[in-house]
Amino acid sequence: MYGMVNKALQEMVFAAHGEKVWDQIKERAGVDVEIFLSNEAYPDAITYQLVGAASEVLQAPVSDLLEAFGVHWVLKLAVPGYGHLMQAAGSNLKDFLVYLPNFHARISLIFPNLNPPRFLCSDVTDNSMTLSYYSDRRGLSSFVVGLLKGLARHFQTAVTIEQTQVFGADSDHDRFSISWP
Ligand code: HEM
């Protein structure tokens, strides 16, 4: 994944726990990178190792960390750093989510080696929809939940998210039922 992912993780841990704790996490992860370059691609394994080590050092479940990271990604990285892309994608939660399947195509223009997630919206009503999430990567459904919660906070919309399908033997994707007032 592009270095911006690891960098954002570092910033989230820095803000909450400081530099020493981040150094501990890197050491436990066996990751010897001083500065992550946003525009450079790093092996996915580095990100997974950092998240796993953070879970051990902070004694928090991986799912909790990934969810918090999703919120952080939207509110601390996407909105302040890519405001124009966020605004172009929609001015409310529903419009943004309907646009989401196309969103990373825009991002691919900036990051040509992106291996983005794929989203599909269905059963769209004025206050609900089904969102299907496809990825070549495993174990990131809590990240998606956090991203959705971050978007809901950004658009100041109360949201209910329920995972109705889980990737596994019976399904090639995760599926979420999302509703708002
Ligand atoms: C301007 C905002 C955003 C940028 C710049 C961005 C960029 C990226 C980048 C660089 C990656 C790593 C993939 C790679 O390097 O191959 C990624 C992954 C991902 N992004 Fe975004 N993203 C943005 C917003 C969003 C939003 C709003 C969602 C909403 C749900 C989202 C969902 C995901 C997911 C789930 C992944 C994990 C990869 C996977 O599932 O395979 N992103 N994104």
PDB file of N, CA, C and O in Angstrom, residues 21-52:
ATOM      1  N   VAL A  21       5.850   5.296  22.010  1.00  0.00           N
ATOM      2  CA  VAL A  21       4.963   4.148  21.800  1.00  0.00           C
ATOM      3  C   VAL A  21       5.026   3.711  20.332  1.00  0.00           C
ATOM      4  O   VAL A  21       5.068   2.528  20.020  1.00  0.00           O
ATOM      5  N   TRP A  22       5.074   4.692  19.422  1.00  0.00           N
ATOM      6  CA  TRP A  22       5.181   4.355  17.994  1.00  0.00           C
ATOM      7  C   TRP A  22       6.485   3.601  17.725  1.00  0.00           C
ATOM      8  O   TRP A  22       6.502   2.612  16.982  1.00  0.00           O
ATOM      9  N   ASP A  23       7.581   4.050  18.327  1.00  0.00           N
ATOM     10  CA  ASP A  23       8.865   3.362  18.146  1.00  0.00           C
ATOM     11  C   ASP A  23       8.787   1.917  18.649  1.00  0.00           C
ATOM     12  O   ASP A  23       9.324   0.999  18.032  1.00  0.00           O
ATOM     13  N   GLN A  24       8.087   1.742  19.776  1.00  0.00           N
ATOM     14  CA  GLN A  24       7.891   0.397  20.338  1.00  0.00           C
ATOM     15  C   GLN A  24       7.124  -0.480  19.350  1.00  0.00           C
ATOM     16  O   GLN A  24       7.463  -1.644  19.146  1.00  0.00           O
ATOM     17  N   ILE A  25       6.086   0.098  18.757  1.00  0.00           N
ATOM     18  CA  ILE A  25       5.247  -0.643  17.803  1.00  0.00           C
ATOM     19  C   ILE A  25       6.079  -1.045  16.586  1.00  0.00           C
ATOM     20  O   ILE A  25       6.041  -2.191  16.133  1.00  0.00           O
ATOM     21  N   LYS A  26       6.879  -0.102  16.087  1.00  0.00           N
ATOM     22  CA  LYS A  26       7.703  -0.407  14.903  1.00  0.00           C
ATOM     23  C   LYS A  26       8.696  -1.516  15.218  1.00  0.00           C
ATOM     24  O   LYS A  26       8.932  -2.406  14.409  1.00  0.00           O
ATOM     25  N   GLU A  27       9.266  -1.436  16.409  1.00  0.00           N
ATOM     26  CA  GLU A  27      10.266  -2.437  16.795  1.00  0.00           C
ATOM     27  C   GLU A  27       9.615  -3.823  16.877  1.00  0.00           C
ATOM     28  O   GLU A  27      10.128  -4.794  16.341  1.00  0.00           O
ATOM     29  N   ARG A  28       8.463  -3.875  17.544  1.00  0.00           N
ATOM     30  CA  ARG A  28       7.771  -5.154  17.677  1.00  0.00           C
ATOM     31  C   ARG A  28       7.340  -5.697  16.310  1.00  0.00           C
ATOM     32  O   ARG A  28       7.323  -6.905  16.065  1.00  0.00           O
ATOM     33  N   ALA A  29       6.997  -4.768  15.398  1.00  0.00           N
ATOM     34  CA  ALA A  29       6.567  -5.178  14.052  1.00  0.00           C
ATOM     35  C   ALA A  29       7.764  -5.594  13.193  1.00  0.00           C
ATOM     36  O   ALA A  29       7.589  -6.173  12.121  1.00  0.00           O
ATOM     37  N   GLY A  30       8.979  -5.273  13.665  1.00  0.00           N
ATOM     38  CA  GLY A  30      10.161  -5.564  12.860  1.00  0.00           C
ATOM     39  C   GLY A  30      10.233  -4.685  11.629  1.00  0.00           C
ATOM     40  O   GLY A  30      10.740  -5.087  10.584  1.00  0.00           O
ATOM     41  N   VAL A  31       9.692  -3.466  11.750  1.00  0.00           N
ATOM     42  CA  VAL A  31       9.674  -2.536  10.616  1.00  0.00           C
ATOM     43  C   VAL A  31      10.710  -1.445  10.875  1.00  0.00           C
ATOM     44  O   VAL A  31      10.617  -0.707  11.852  1.00  0.00           O
ATOM     45  N   ASP A  32      11.671  -1.395   9.975  1.00  0.00           N
ATOM     46  CA  ASP A  32      12.798  -0.482  10.182  1.00  0.00           C
ATOM     47  C   ASP A  32      12.751   0.653   9.152  1.00  0.00           C
ATOM     48  O   ASP A  32      13.675   0.838   8.378  1.00  0.00           O
ATOM     49  N   VAL A  33      11.641   1.380   9.153  1.00  0.00           N
ATOM     50  CA  VAL A  33      11.490   2.501   8.215  1.00  0.00           C
ATOM     51  C   VAL A  33      11.343   3.763   9.051  1.00  0.00           C
ATOM     52  O   VAL A  33      10.426   3.857   9.871  1.00  0.00           O
ATOM     53  N   GLU A  34      12.252   4.708   8.881  1.00  0.00           N
ATOM     54  CA  GLU A  34      12.196   5.925   9.706  1.00  0.00           C
ATOM     55  C   GLU A  34      11.053   6.836   9.252  1.00  0.00           C
ATOM     56  O   GLU A  34      10.235   7.286  10.041  1.00  0.00           O
ATOM     57  N   ILE A  35      10.999   7.079   7.927  1.00  0.00           N
ATOM     58  CA  ILE A  35       9.968   7.975   7.384  1.00  0.00           C
ATOM     59  C   ILE A  35       9.258   7.283   6.221  1.00  0.00           C
ATOM     60  O   ILE A  35       9.908   6.846   5.262  1.00  0.00           O
ATOM     61  N   PHE A  36       7.948   7.185   6.305  1.00  0.00           N
ATOM     62  CA  PHE A  36       7.182   6.618   5.193  1.00  0.00           C
ATOM     63  C   PHE A  36       6.917   7.711   4.158  1.00  0.00           C
ATOM     64  O   PHE A  36       6.436   8.795   4.500  1.00  0.00           O
ATOM     65  N   LEU A  37       7.235   7.411   2.918  1.00  0.00           N
ATOM     66  CA  LEU A  37       6.993   8.372   1.837  1.00  0.00           C
ATOM     67  C   LEU A  37       5.590   8.126   1.278  1.00  0.00           C
ATOM     68  O   LEU A  37       5.273   7.012   0.850  1.00  0.00           O
ATOM     69  N   SER A  38       4.764   9.168   1.282  1.00  0.00           N
ATOM     70  CA  SER A  38       3.350   9.016   0.896  1.00  0.00           C
ATOM     71  C   SER A  38       3.177   8.402  -0.481  1.00  0.00           C
ATOM     72  O   SER A  38       2.296   7.575  -0.704  1.00  0.00           O
ATOM     73  N   ASN A  39       4.030   8.816  -1.428  1.00  0.00           N
ATOM     74  CA  ASN A  39       3.839   8.424  -2.827  1.00  0.00           C
ATOM     75  C   ASN A  39       4.569   7.153  -3.218  1.00  0.00           C
ATOM     76  O   ASN A  39       4.638   6.825  -4.389  1.00  0.00           O
ATOM     77  N   GLU A  40       5.132   6.477  -2.230  1.00  0.00           N
ATOM     78  CA  GLU A  40       5.871   5.261  -2.550  1.00  0.00           C
ATOM     79  C   GLU A  40       5.061   4.046  -2.115  1.00  0.00           C
ATOM     80  O   GLU A  40       4.407   4.087  -1.063  1.00  0.00           O
ATOM     81  N   ALA A  41       5.087   2.986  -2.928  1.00  0.00           N
ATOM     82  CA  ALA A  41       4.344   1.775  -2.577  1.00  0.00           C
ATOM     83  C   ALA A  41       5.190   0.897  -1.657  1.00  0.00           C
ATOM     84  O   ALA A  41       6.378   0.673  -1.924  1.00  0.00           O
ATOM     85  N   TYR A  42       4.603   0.433  -0.572  1.00  0.00           N
ATOM     86  CA  TYR A  42       5.257  -0.476   0.371  1.00  0.00           C
ATOM     87  C   TYR A  42       4.477  -1.791   0.365  1.00  0.00           C
ATOM     88  O   TYR A  42       3.274  -1.810   0.077  1.00  0.00           O
ATOM     89  N   PRO A  43       5.153  -2.895   0.710  1.00  0.00           N
ATOM     90  CA  PRO A  43       4.422  -4.167   0.775  1.00  0.00           C
ATOM     91  C   PRO A  43       3.273  -4.076   1.785  1.00  0.00           C
ATOM     92  O   PRO A  43       3.451  -3.482   2.860  1.00  0.00           O
ATOM     93  N   ASP A  44       2.132  -4.674   1.456  1.00  0.00           N
ATOM     94  CA  ASP A  44       0.991  -4.688   2.390  1.00  0.00           C
ATOM     95  C   ASP A  44       1.405  -5.264   3.742  1.00  0.00           C
ATOM     96  O   ASP A  44       0.880  -4.861   4.788  1.00  0.00           O
ATOM     97  N   ALA A  45       2.340  -6.223   3.708  1.00  0.00           N
ATOM     98  CA  ALA A  45       2.737  -6.896   4.954  1.00  0.00           C
ATOM     99  C   ALA A  45       3.200  -5.890   6.005  1.00  0.00           C
ATOM    100  O   ALA A  45       2.958  -6.086   7.204  1.00  0.00           O
ATOM    101  N   ILE A  46       3.824  -4.811   5.588  1.00  0.00           N
ATOM    102  CA  ILE A  46       4.298  -3.812   6.542  1.00  0.00           C
ATOM    103  C   ILE A  46       3.113  -3.214   7.308  1.00  0.00           C
ATOM    104  O   ILE A  46       3.139  -3.086   8.538  1.00  0.00           O
ATOM    105  N   THR A  47       2.062  -2.883   6.581  1.00  0.00           N
ATOM    106  CA  THR A  47       0.874  -2.295   7.219  1.00  0.00           C
ATOM    107  C   THR A  47       0.246  -3.288   8.195  1.00  0.00           C
ATOM    108  O   THR A  47      -0.085  -2.946   9.336  1.00  0.00           O
ATOM    109  N   TYR A  48       0.113  -4.550   7.739  1.00  0.00           N
ATOM    110  CA  TYR A  48      -0.494  -5.567   8.608  1.00  0.00           C
ATOM    111  C   TYR A  48       0.368  -5.803   9.851  1.00  0.00           C
ATOM    112  O   TYR A  48      -0.153  -5.971  10.959  1.00  0.00           O
ATOM    113  N   GLN A  49       1.700  -5.809   9.669  1.00  0.00           N
ATOM    114  CA  GLN A  49       2.587  -6.024  10.825  1.00  0.00           C
ATOM    115  C   GLN A  49       2.469  -4.867  11.816  1.00  0.00           C
ATOM    116  O   GLN A  49       2.451  -5.067  13.035  1.00  0.00           O
ATOM    117  N   LEU A  50       2.382  -3.642  11.294  1.00  0.00           N
ATOM    118  CA  LEU A  50       2.262  -2.474  12.173  1.00  0.00           C
ATOM    119  C   LEU A  50       0.951  -2.524  12.958  1.00  0.00           C
ATOM    120  O   LEU A  50       0.926  -2.266  14.166  1.00  0.00           O
ATOM    121  N   VAL A  51      -0.136  -2.881  12.275  1.00  0.00           N
ATOM    122  CA  VAL A  51      -1.435  -2.936  12.964  1.00  0.00           C
ATOM    123  C   VAL A  51      -1.412  -4.046  14.025  1.00  0.00           C
ATOM    124  O   VAL A  51      -1.873  -3.854  15.161  1.00  0.00           O
ATOM    125  N   GLY A  52      -0.829  -5.194  13.670  1.00  0.00           N
ATOM    126  CA  GLY A  52      -0.740  -6.309  14.632  1.00  0.00           C
ATOM    127  C   GLY A  52       0.079  -5.924  15.850  1.00  0.00           C
ATOM    128  O   GLY A  52      -0.317  -6.187  16.996  1.00  0.00           O
TER     129      GLY A  52
END
